[in-house]
Amino acid sequence: RKALSRAPMFEAQHVIAVSDALAQNIIGRHGLTADRINVIARGADMDTYAEEVVSAHRTISLANELGLSEDARPVVLTMGRITKTSGHRTLVRAVAAGVDADALFLLVGDDEDGAGAALEAEIIAAGLGGVFRRALPVEDTPAALKLSSLVCEASPTHGGQVLIEAQAMGRPVIAPNAGAAPEMVEHDSSGWLFPEGDAAALSQVLQSALAMDDSARAHIGMAGRARVRSRFTLSDMLNATLDVYERASGL
């Protein structure tokens, strides 16, 4: 919100937005028109976010750090800050609604204004203390993604970086059908979209995804990886950005 209120943004000849959703959000503000907006999606470094380059040492080290080394349950990973308005409560309600699967839901991220403590209280009240686990942000994101069976984006996002990186790692993704997610995720192909805030719908998606065998989930993951390779690589993002700079400088 602060970035969108800065005058230089609206005086510029060229503005870069990281998704069509963000572009639509800022069109019309302070006279900003569509012809001045360049949509350039974020990209994943395919030399970093690739399952084959993440060593067993890295994954074992992180599993030990997170207390997962002795836990054989499939991990549903959610990464992002917990706030009073984030979608983490929807995820908790979805699991409480009856996700009949022996899975561990790992919430990685910090929190603000006591939202994390309030969420933990809700988890305990729902009898899900052994199902959810919280962890602070990790430095080795590719290793965290490799440890997961599914990646669930709790809140709408304008950039979708986690969704892109998870798909690059071959992990099926779940996200609200809002913000940039419909641009990043092909529903029923590289992952699944659910109506924002709809815990019942998310519960059904989780149930179906966790009921799949490893081979079926791997097939979804391969589709996501192919999608990122074709549309959301770091080199694509850099080339498109340099093109905007060249046009802006008249080269």
mmCIF file of C-alpha atoms in Angstrom:
data_model
loop_
_atom_site.group_PDB
_atom_site.id
_atom_site.type_symbol
_atom_site.label_atom_id
_atom_site.label_comp_id
_atom_site.label_asym_id
_atom_site.label_seq_id
_atom_site.Cartn_x
_atom_site.Cartn_y
_atom_site.Cartn_z
ATOM 1 C CA ARG A 1 0.000 0.000 0.000
ATOM 2 C CA LYS A 2 2.846 2.369 0.796
ATOM 3 C CA ALA A 3 4.466 1.721 -2.584
ATOM 4 C CA LEU A 4 1.210 2.455 -4.377
ATOM 5 C CA SER A 5 0.945 5.839 -2.680
ATOM 6 C CA ARG A 6 4.337 7.147 -3.732
ATOM 7 C CA ALA A 7 4.126 9.980 -6.236
ATOM 8 C CA PRO A 8 7.157 8.922 -8.367
ATOM 9 C CA MET A 9 5.368 5.721 -9.301
ATOM 10 C CA PHE A 10 2.523 7.646 -10.886
ATOM 11 C CA GLU A 11 4.833 10.133 -12.603
ATOM 12 C CA ALA A 12 6.874 7.407 -14.311
ATOM 13 C CA GLN A 13 6.480 6.588 -17.987
ATOM 14 C CA HIS A 14 6.915 2.889 -17.251
ATOM 15 C CA VAL A 15 5.660 0.984 -14.229
ATOM 16 C CA ILE A 16 6.346 -2.721 -13.627
ATOM 17 C CA ALA A 17 3.663 -4.841 -11.963
ATOM 18 C CA VAL A 18 4.378 -8.436 -10.969
ATOM 19 C CA SER A 19 0.966 -9.763 -12.066
ATOM 20 C CA ASP A 20 -2.135 -8.865 -14.045
ATOM 21 C CA ALA A 21 -3.993 -8.830 -10.729
ATOM 22 C CA LEU A 22 -1.716 -6.093 -9.380
ATOM 23 C CA ALA A 23 -1.907 -4.168 -12.654
ATOM 24 C CA GLN A 24 -5.697 -4.121 -12.472
ATOM 25 C CA ASN A 25 -5.466 -3.041 -8.852
ATOM 26 C CA ILE A 26 -3.407 0.065 -9.636
ATOM 27 C CA ILE A 27 -4.962 1.154 -12.943
ATOM 28 C CA GLY A 28 -6.752 4.440 -12.454
ATOM 29 C CA ARG A 29 -4.937 5.431 -9.292
ATOM 30 C CA HIS A 30 -3.632 8.990 -9.612
ATOM 31 C CA GLY A 31 -4.148 8.853 -13.377
ATOM 32 C CA LEU A 32 -2.087 5.710 -13.968
ATOM 33 C CA THR A 33 -3.199 4.120 -17.249
ATOM 34 C CA ALA A 34 -2.822 0.593 -18.622
ATOM 35 C CA ASP A 35 -0.438 1.655 -21.414
ATOM 36 C CA ARG A 36 2.167 2.683 -18.819
ATOM 37 C CA ILE A 37 2.079 -0.640 -16.960
ATOM 38 C CA ASN A 38 4.358 -3.540 -17.863
ATOM 39 C CA VAL A 39 3.336 -6.861 -16.319
ATOM 40 C CA ILE A 40 6.422 -8.957 -15.564
ATOM 41 C CA ALA A 41 5.852 -12.035 -13.432
ATOM 42 C CA ARG A 42 8.386 -13.029 -10.856
ATOM 43 C CA GLY A 43 10.647 -15.887 -11.836
ATOM 44 C CA ALA A 44 12.313 -18.888 -10.255
ATOM 45 C CA ASP A 45 16.008 -19.620 -10.666
ATOM 46 C CA MET A 46 15.791 -23.100 -12.187
ATOM 47 C CA ASP A 47 19.374 -23.818 -11.116
ATOM 48 C CA THR A 48 18.367 -23.269 -7.493
ATOM 49 C CA TYR A 49 14.754 -24.403 -7.356
ATOM 50 C CA ALA A 50 15.265 -27.875 -8.754
ATOM 51 C CA GLU A 51 14.743 -31.021 -6.718
ATOM 52 C CA GLU A 52 17.814 -32.710 -8.135
ATOM 53 C CA VAL A 53 20.196 -29.976 -6.947
ATOM 54 C CA VAL A 54 18.977 -30.004 -3.324
ATOM 55 C CA SER A 55 21.229 -32.509 -1.591
ATOM 56 C CA ALA A 56 20.163 -35.097 0.940
ATOM 57 C CA HIS A 57 22.452 -33.360 3.442
ATOM 58 C CA ARG A 58 20.463 -30.136 3.110
ATOM 59 C CA THR A 59 17.082 -31.810 3.510
ATOM 60 C CA ILE A 60 18.206 -33.970 6.448
ATOM 61 C CA SER A 61 19.750 -30.951 8.168
ATOM 62 C CA LEU A 62 16.563 -28.927 7.792
ATOM 63 C CA ALA A 63 14.374 -31.857 8.817
ATOM 64 C CA ASN A 64 16.403 -32.162 12.017
ATOM 65 C CA GLU A 65 16.131 -28.425 12.609
ATOM 66 C CA LEU A 66 12.345 -28.528 12.198
ATOM 67 C CA GLY A 67 11.898 -31.717 14.206
ATOM 68 C CA LEU A 68 10.693 -33.723 11.234
ATOM 69 C CA SER A 69 13.377 -36.385 11.010
ATOM 70 C CA GLU A 70 11.351 -38.935 13.002
ATOM 71 C CA ASP A 71 7.986 -37.968 11.491
ATOM 72 C CA ALA A 72 6.949 -40.010 8.461
ATOM 73 C CA ARG A 73 3.746 -38.089 7.761
ATOM 74 C CA PRO A 74 3.423 -36.186 4.476
ATOM 75 C CA VAL A 75 4.075 -32.484 5.027
ATOM 76 C CA VAL A 76 1.684 -29.784 3.852
ATOM 77 C CA LEU A 77 3.828 -26.649 3.852
ATOM 78 C CA THR A 78 2.510 -23.116 4.242
ATOM 79 C CA MET A 79 5.001 -20.254 4.045
ATOM 80 C CA GLY A 80 4.191 -16.669 4.911
ATOM 81 C CA ARG A 81 3.643 -14.229 7.740
ATOM 82 C CA ILE A 82 0.723 -14.893 10.047
ATOM 83 C CA THR A 83 -1.440 -11.820 10.491
ATOM 84 C CA LYS A 84 -4.949 -11.169 11.765
ATOM 85 C CA THR A 85 -6.198 -11.041 8.186
ATOM 86 C CA SER A 86 -4.089 -13.801 6.602
ATOM 87 C CA GLY A 87 -5.656 -17.032 5.408
ATOM 88 C CA HIS A 88 -4.110 -19.262 8.083
ATOM 89 C CA ARG A 89 -7.385 -19.412 10.014
ATOM 90 C CA THR A 90 -9.124 -20.680 6.883
ATOM 91 C CA LEU A 91 -6.548 -23.470 6.684
ATOM 92 C CA VAL A 92 -7.071 -24.412 10.341
ATOM 93 C CA ARG A 93 -10.858 -24.446 9.892
ATOM 94 C CA ALA A 94 -10.454 -26.536 6.733
ATOM 95 C CA VAL A 95 -8.444 -29.186 8.559
ATOM 96 C CA ALA A 96 -10.839 -29.097 11.506
ATOM 97 C CA ALA A 97 -13.735 -29.651 9.110
ATOM 98 C CA GLY A 98 -12.527 -33.182 8.541
ATOM 99 C CA VAL A 99 -9.384 -33.730 6.513
ATOM 100 C CA ASP A 100 -9.224 -37.492 7.022
ATOM 101 C CA ALA A 101 -5.515 -37.905 6.383
ATOM 102 C CA ASP A 102 -2.504 -38.498 8.585
ATOM 103 C CA ALA A 103 -0.552 -35.397 7.533
ATOM 104 C CA LEU A 104 1.538 -32.726 9.226
ATOM 105 C CA PHE A 105 0.695 -29.105 8.457
ATOM 106 C CA LEU A 106 3.853 -27.031 8.797
ATOM 107 C CA LEU A 107 3.413 -23.252 9.102
ATOM 108 C CA VAL A 108 6.693 -21.499 8.321
ATOM 109 C CA GLY A 109 6.847 -17.752 8.950
ATOM 110 C CA ASP A 110 6.837 -15.086 11.601
ATOM 111 C CA ASP A 111 3.798 -13.196 12.856
ATOM 112 C CA GLU A 112 2.689 -9.742 13.881
ATOM 113 C CA ASP A 113 0.534 -8.301 16.664
ATOM 114 C CA GLY A 114 0.162 -11.630 18.461
ATOM 115 C CA ALA A 115 -1.614 -13.232 15.510
ATOM 116 C CA GLY A 116 0.553 -16.345 15.801
ATOM 117 C CA ALA A 117 -0.397 -16.917 19.424
ATOM 118 C CA ALA A 118 -4.079 -16.434 18.618
ATOM 119 C CA LEU A 119 -3.795 -18.944 15.782
ATOM 120 C CA GLU A 120 -2.045 -21.466 18.031
ATOM 121 C CA ALA A 121 -4.858 -21.092 20.574
ATOM 122 C CA GLU A 122 -7.382 -21.805 17.840
ATOM 123 C CA ILE A 123 -5.395 -24.871 16.751
ATOM 124 C CA ILE A 124 -5.351 -26.230 20.320
ATOM 125 C CA ALA A 125 -9.054 -25.491 20.794
ATOM 126 C CA ALA A 126 -9.810 -27.493 17.644
ATOM 127 C CA GLY A 127 -7.822 -30.458 18.976
ATOM 128 C CA LEU A 128 -5.224 -30.148 16.228
ATOM 129 C CA GLY A 129 -2.120 -29.603 18.350
ATOM 130 C CA GLY A 130 -0.496 -32.723 16.945
ATOM 131 C CA VAL A 131 -1.445 -31.907 13.371
ATOM 132 C CA PHE A 132 -0.051 -28.382 13.044
ATOM 133 C CA ARG A 133 3.490 -27.243 13.744
ATOM 134 C CA ARG A 134 4.926 -23.739 13.566
ATOM 135 C CA ALA A 135 8.450 -22.761 12.566
ATOM 136 C CA LEU A 136 10.296 -19.508 12.052
ATOM 137 C CA PRO A 137 11.316 -18.531 8.494
ATOM 138 C CA VAL A 138 14.018 -20.794 7.071
ATOM 139 C CA GLU A 139 16.967 -19.718 4.950
ATOM 140 C CA ASP A 140 17.023 -22.823 2.749
ATOM 141 C CA THR A 141 13.673 -22.447 1.003
ATOM 142 C CA PRO A 142 14.395 -25.091 -1.685
ATOM 143 C CA ALA A 143 15.110 -27.666 1.025
ATOM 144 C CA ALA A 144 11.884 -26.766 2.832
ATOM 145 C CA LEU A 145 9.949 -27.223 -0.397
ATOM 146 C CA LYS A 146 11.653 -30.549 -1.065
ATOM 147 C CA LEU A 147 10.570 -31.791 2.370
ATOM 148 C CA SER A 148 6.931 -31.112 1.528
ATOM 149 C CA SER A 149 4.364 -33.214 -0.285
ATOM 150 C CA LEU A 150 2.025 -30.273 -0.912
ATOM 151 C CA VAL A 151 2.402 -26.501 -0.668
ATOM 152 C CA CYS A 152 -0.638 -24.506 0.415
ATOM 153 C CA GLU A 153 -0.709 -20.728 -0.021
ATOM 154 C CA ALA A 154 -2.886 -19.457 2.809
ATOM 155 C CA SER A 155 -3.538 -15.920 1.581
ATOM 156 C CA PRO A 156 -4.111 -14.177 -1.756
ATOM 157 C CA THR A 157 -0.907 -12.782 -3.219
ATOM 158 C CA HIS A 158 -0.098 -10.254 -5.927
ATOM 159 C CA GLY A 159 3.273 -11.830 -6.717
ATOM 160 C CA GLY A 160 2.934 -15.551 -6.180
ATOM 161 C CA GLN A 161 6.637 -16.146 -5.523
ATOM 162 C CA VAL A 162 6.052 -19.170 -3.275
ATOM 163 C CA LEU A 163 3.669 -20.680 -5.822
ATOM 164 C CA ILE A 164 6.240 -20.282 -8.582
ATOM 165 C CA GLU A 165 9.116 -21.681 -6.549
ATOM 166 C CA ALA A 166 7.051 -24.619 -5.264
ATOM 167 C CA GLN A 167 6.038 -25.584 -8.780
ATOM 168 C CA ALA A 168 9.638 -25.241 -9.945
ATOM 169 C CA MET A 169 10.514 -27.792 -7.253
ATOM 170 C CA GLY A 170 7.842 -30.134 -8.588
ATOM 171 C CA ARG A 171 5.437 -29.695 -5.689
ATOM 172 C CA PRO A 172 1.650 -29.556 -6.217
ATOM 173 C CA VAL A 173 0.234 -26.265 -4.947
ATOM 174 C CA ILE A 174 -3.052 -25.129 -3.435
ATOM 175 C CA ALA A 175 -4.066 -21.475 -3.348
ATOM 176 C CA PRO A 176 -7.063 -19.137 -3.064
ATOM 177 C CA ASN A 177 -8.652 -18.283 -6.410
ATOM 178 C CA ALA A 178 -7.705 -14.622 -5.986
ATOM 179 C CA GLY A 179 -4.835 -12.259 -6.654
ATOM 180 C CA ALA A 180 -2.094 -13.664 -8.861
ATOM 181 C CA ALA A 181 -2.768 -17.342 -8.105
ATOM 182 C CA PRO A 182 -4.999 -17.970 -11.163
ATOM 183 C CA GLU A 183 -2.125 -16.668 -13.322
ATOM 184 C CA MET A 184 0.457 -18.867 -11.615
ATOM 185 C CA VAL A 185 -1.499 -22.094 -11.092
ATOM 186 C CA GLU A 186 -3.406 -24.113 -13.673
ATOM 187 C CA HIS A 187 -6.336 -25.586 -11.758
ATOM 188 C CA ASP A 188 -6.464 -29.394 -11.761
ATOM 189 C CA SER A 189 -3.178 -29.508 -13.665
ATOM 190 C CA SER A 190 -0.307 -28.019 -11.632
ATOM 191 C CA GLY A 191 -2.389 -27.631 -8.489
ATOM 192 C CA TRP A 192 -5.777 -26.534 -7.223
ATOM 193 C CA LEU A 193 -7.582 -23.257 -6.587
ATOM 194 C CA PHE A 194 -10.348 -22.768 -4.031
ATOM 195 C CA PRO A 195 -12.669 -19.820 -3.300
ATOM 196 C CA GLU A 196 -10.928 -17.392 -0.970
ATOM 197 C CA GLY A 197 -11.972 -17.893 2.645
ATOM 198 C CA ASP A 198 -14.009 -21.039 1.900
ATOM 199 C CA ALA A 199 -12.796 -23.539 4.499
ATOM 200 C CA ALA A 200 -15.171 -26.277 3.315
ATOM 201 C CA ALA A 201 -13.875 -26.051 -0.255
ATOM 202 C CA LEU A 202 -10.267 -26.040 0.924
ATOM 203 C CA SER A 203 -10.993 -29.063 3.103
ATOM 204 C CA GLN A 204 -12.219 -30.997 0.067
ATOM 205 C CA VAL A 205 -9.160 -30.004 -1.974
ATOM 206 C CA LEU A 206 -6.807 -31.077 0.803
ATOM 207 C CA GLN A 207 -8.652 -34.352 1.251
ATOM 208 C CA SER A 208 -8.408 -35.164 -2.459
ATOM 209 C CA ALA A 209 -4.764 -34.126 -2.767
ATOM 210 C CA LEU A 210 -3.657 -36.094 0.281
ATOM 211 C CA ALA A 211 -5.588 -39.159 -0.891
ATOM 212 C CA MET A 212 -3.430 -39.319 -4.024
ATOM 213 C CA ASP A 213 -0.529 -41.712 -4.079
ATOM 214 C CA ASP A 214 3.015 -40.418 -4.526
ATOM 215 C CA SER A 215 2.969 -41.145 -8.255
ATOM 216 C CA ALA A 216 -0.194 -39.117 -8.866
ATOM 217 C CA ARG A 217 1.133 -36.160 -6.878
ATOM 218 C CA ALA A 218 4.430 -36.390 -8.755
ATOM 219 C CA HIS A 219 2.507 -36.134 -12.033
ATOM 220 C CA ILE A 220 0.870 -32.904 -10.814
ATOM 221 C CA GLY A 221 4.282 -31.678 -9.711
ATOM 222 C CA MET A 222 5.827 -32.329 -13.126
ATOM 223 C CA ALA A 223 3.062 -30.295 -14.757
ATOM 224 C CA GLY A 224 3.855 -27.411 -12.416
ATOM 225 C CA ARG A 225 7.546 -27.603 -13.162
ATOM 226 C CA ALA A 226 6.865 -27.526 -16.899
ATOM 227 C CA ARG A 227 4.592 -24.520 -16.397
ATOM 228 C CA VAL A 228 7.309 -22.589 -14.576
ATOM 229 C CA ARG A 229 9.929 -23.498 -17.181
ATOM 230 C CA SER A 230 7.700 -22.165 -19.941
ATOM 231 C CA ARG A 231 6.502 -18.960 -18.242
ATOM 232 C CA PHE A 232 8.106 -18.073 -14.928
ATOM 233 C CA THR A 233 11.870 -18.451 -15.012
ATOM 234 C CA LEU A 234 14.344 -15.967 -13.599
ATOM 235 C CA SER A 235 15.854 -15.430 -17.055
ATOM 236 C CA ASP A 236 12.411 -14.577 -18.470
ATOM 237 C CA MET A 237 11.910 -12.014 -15.714
ATOM 238 C CA LEU A 238 15.361 -10.456 -16.197
ATOM 239 C CA ASN A 239 15.048 -10.222 -19.982
ATOM 240 C CA ALA A 240 11.611 -8.624 -19.763
ATOM 241 C CA THR A 241 12.846 -6.130 -17.161
ATOM 242 C CA LEU A 242 15.885 -5.171 -19.241
ATOM 243 C CA ASP A 243 13.581 -4.651 -22.217
ATOM 244 C CA VAL A 244 11.558 -2.127 -20.195
ATOM 245 C CA TYR A 245 14.772 -0.338 -19.168
ATOM 246 C CA GLU A 246 15.928 -0.153 -22.779
ATOM 247 C CA ARG A 247 12.622 1.300 -23.936
ATOM 248 C CA ALA A 248 12.606 3.768 -21.058
ATOM 249 C CA SER A 249 16.131 4.949 -21.880
ATOM 250 C CA GLY A 250 15.470 5.144 -25.618
ATOM 251 C CA LEU A 251 18.118 2.560 -26.545
#
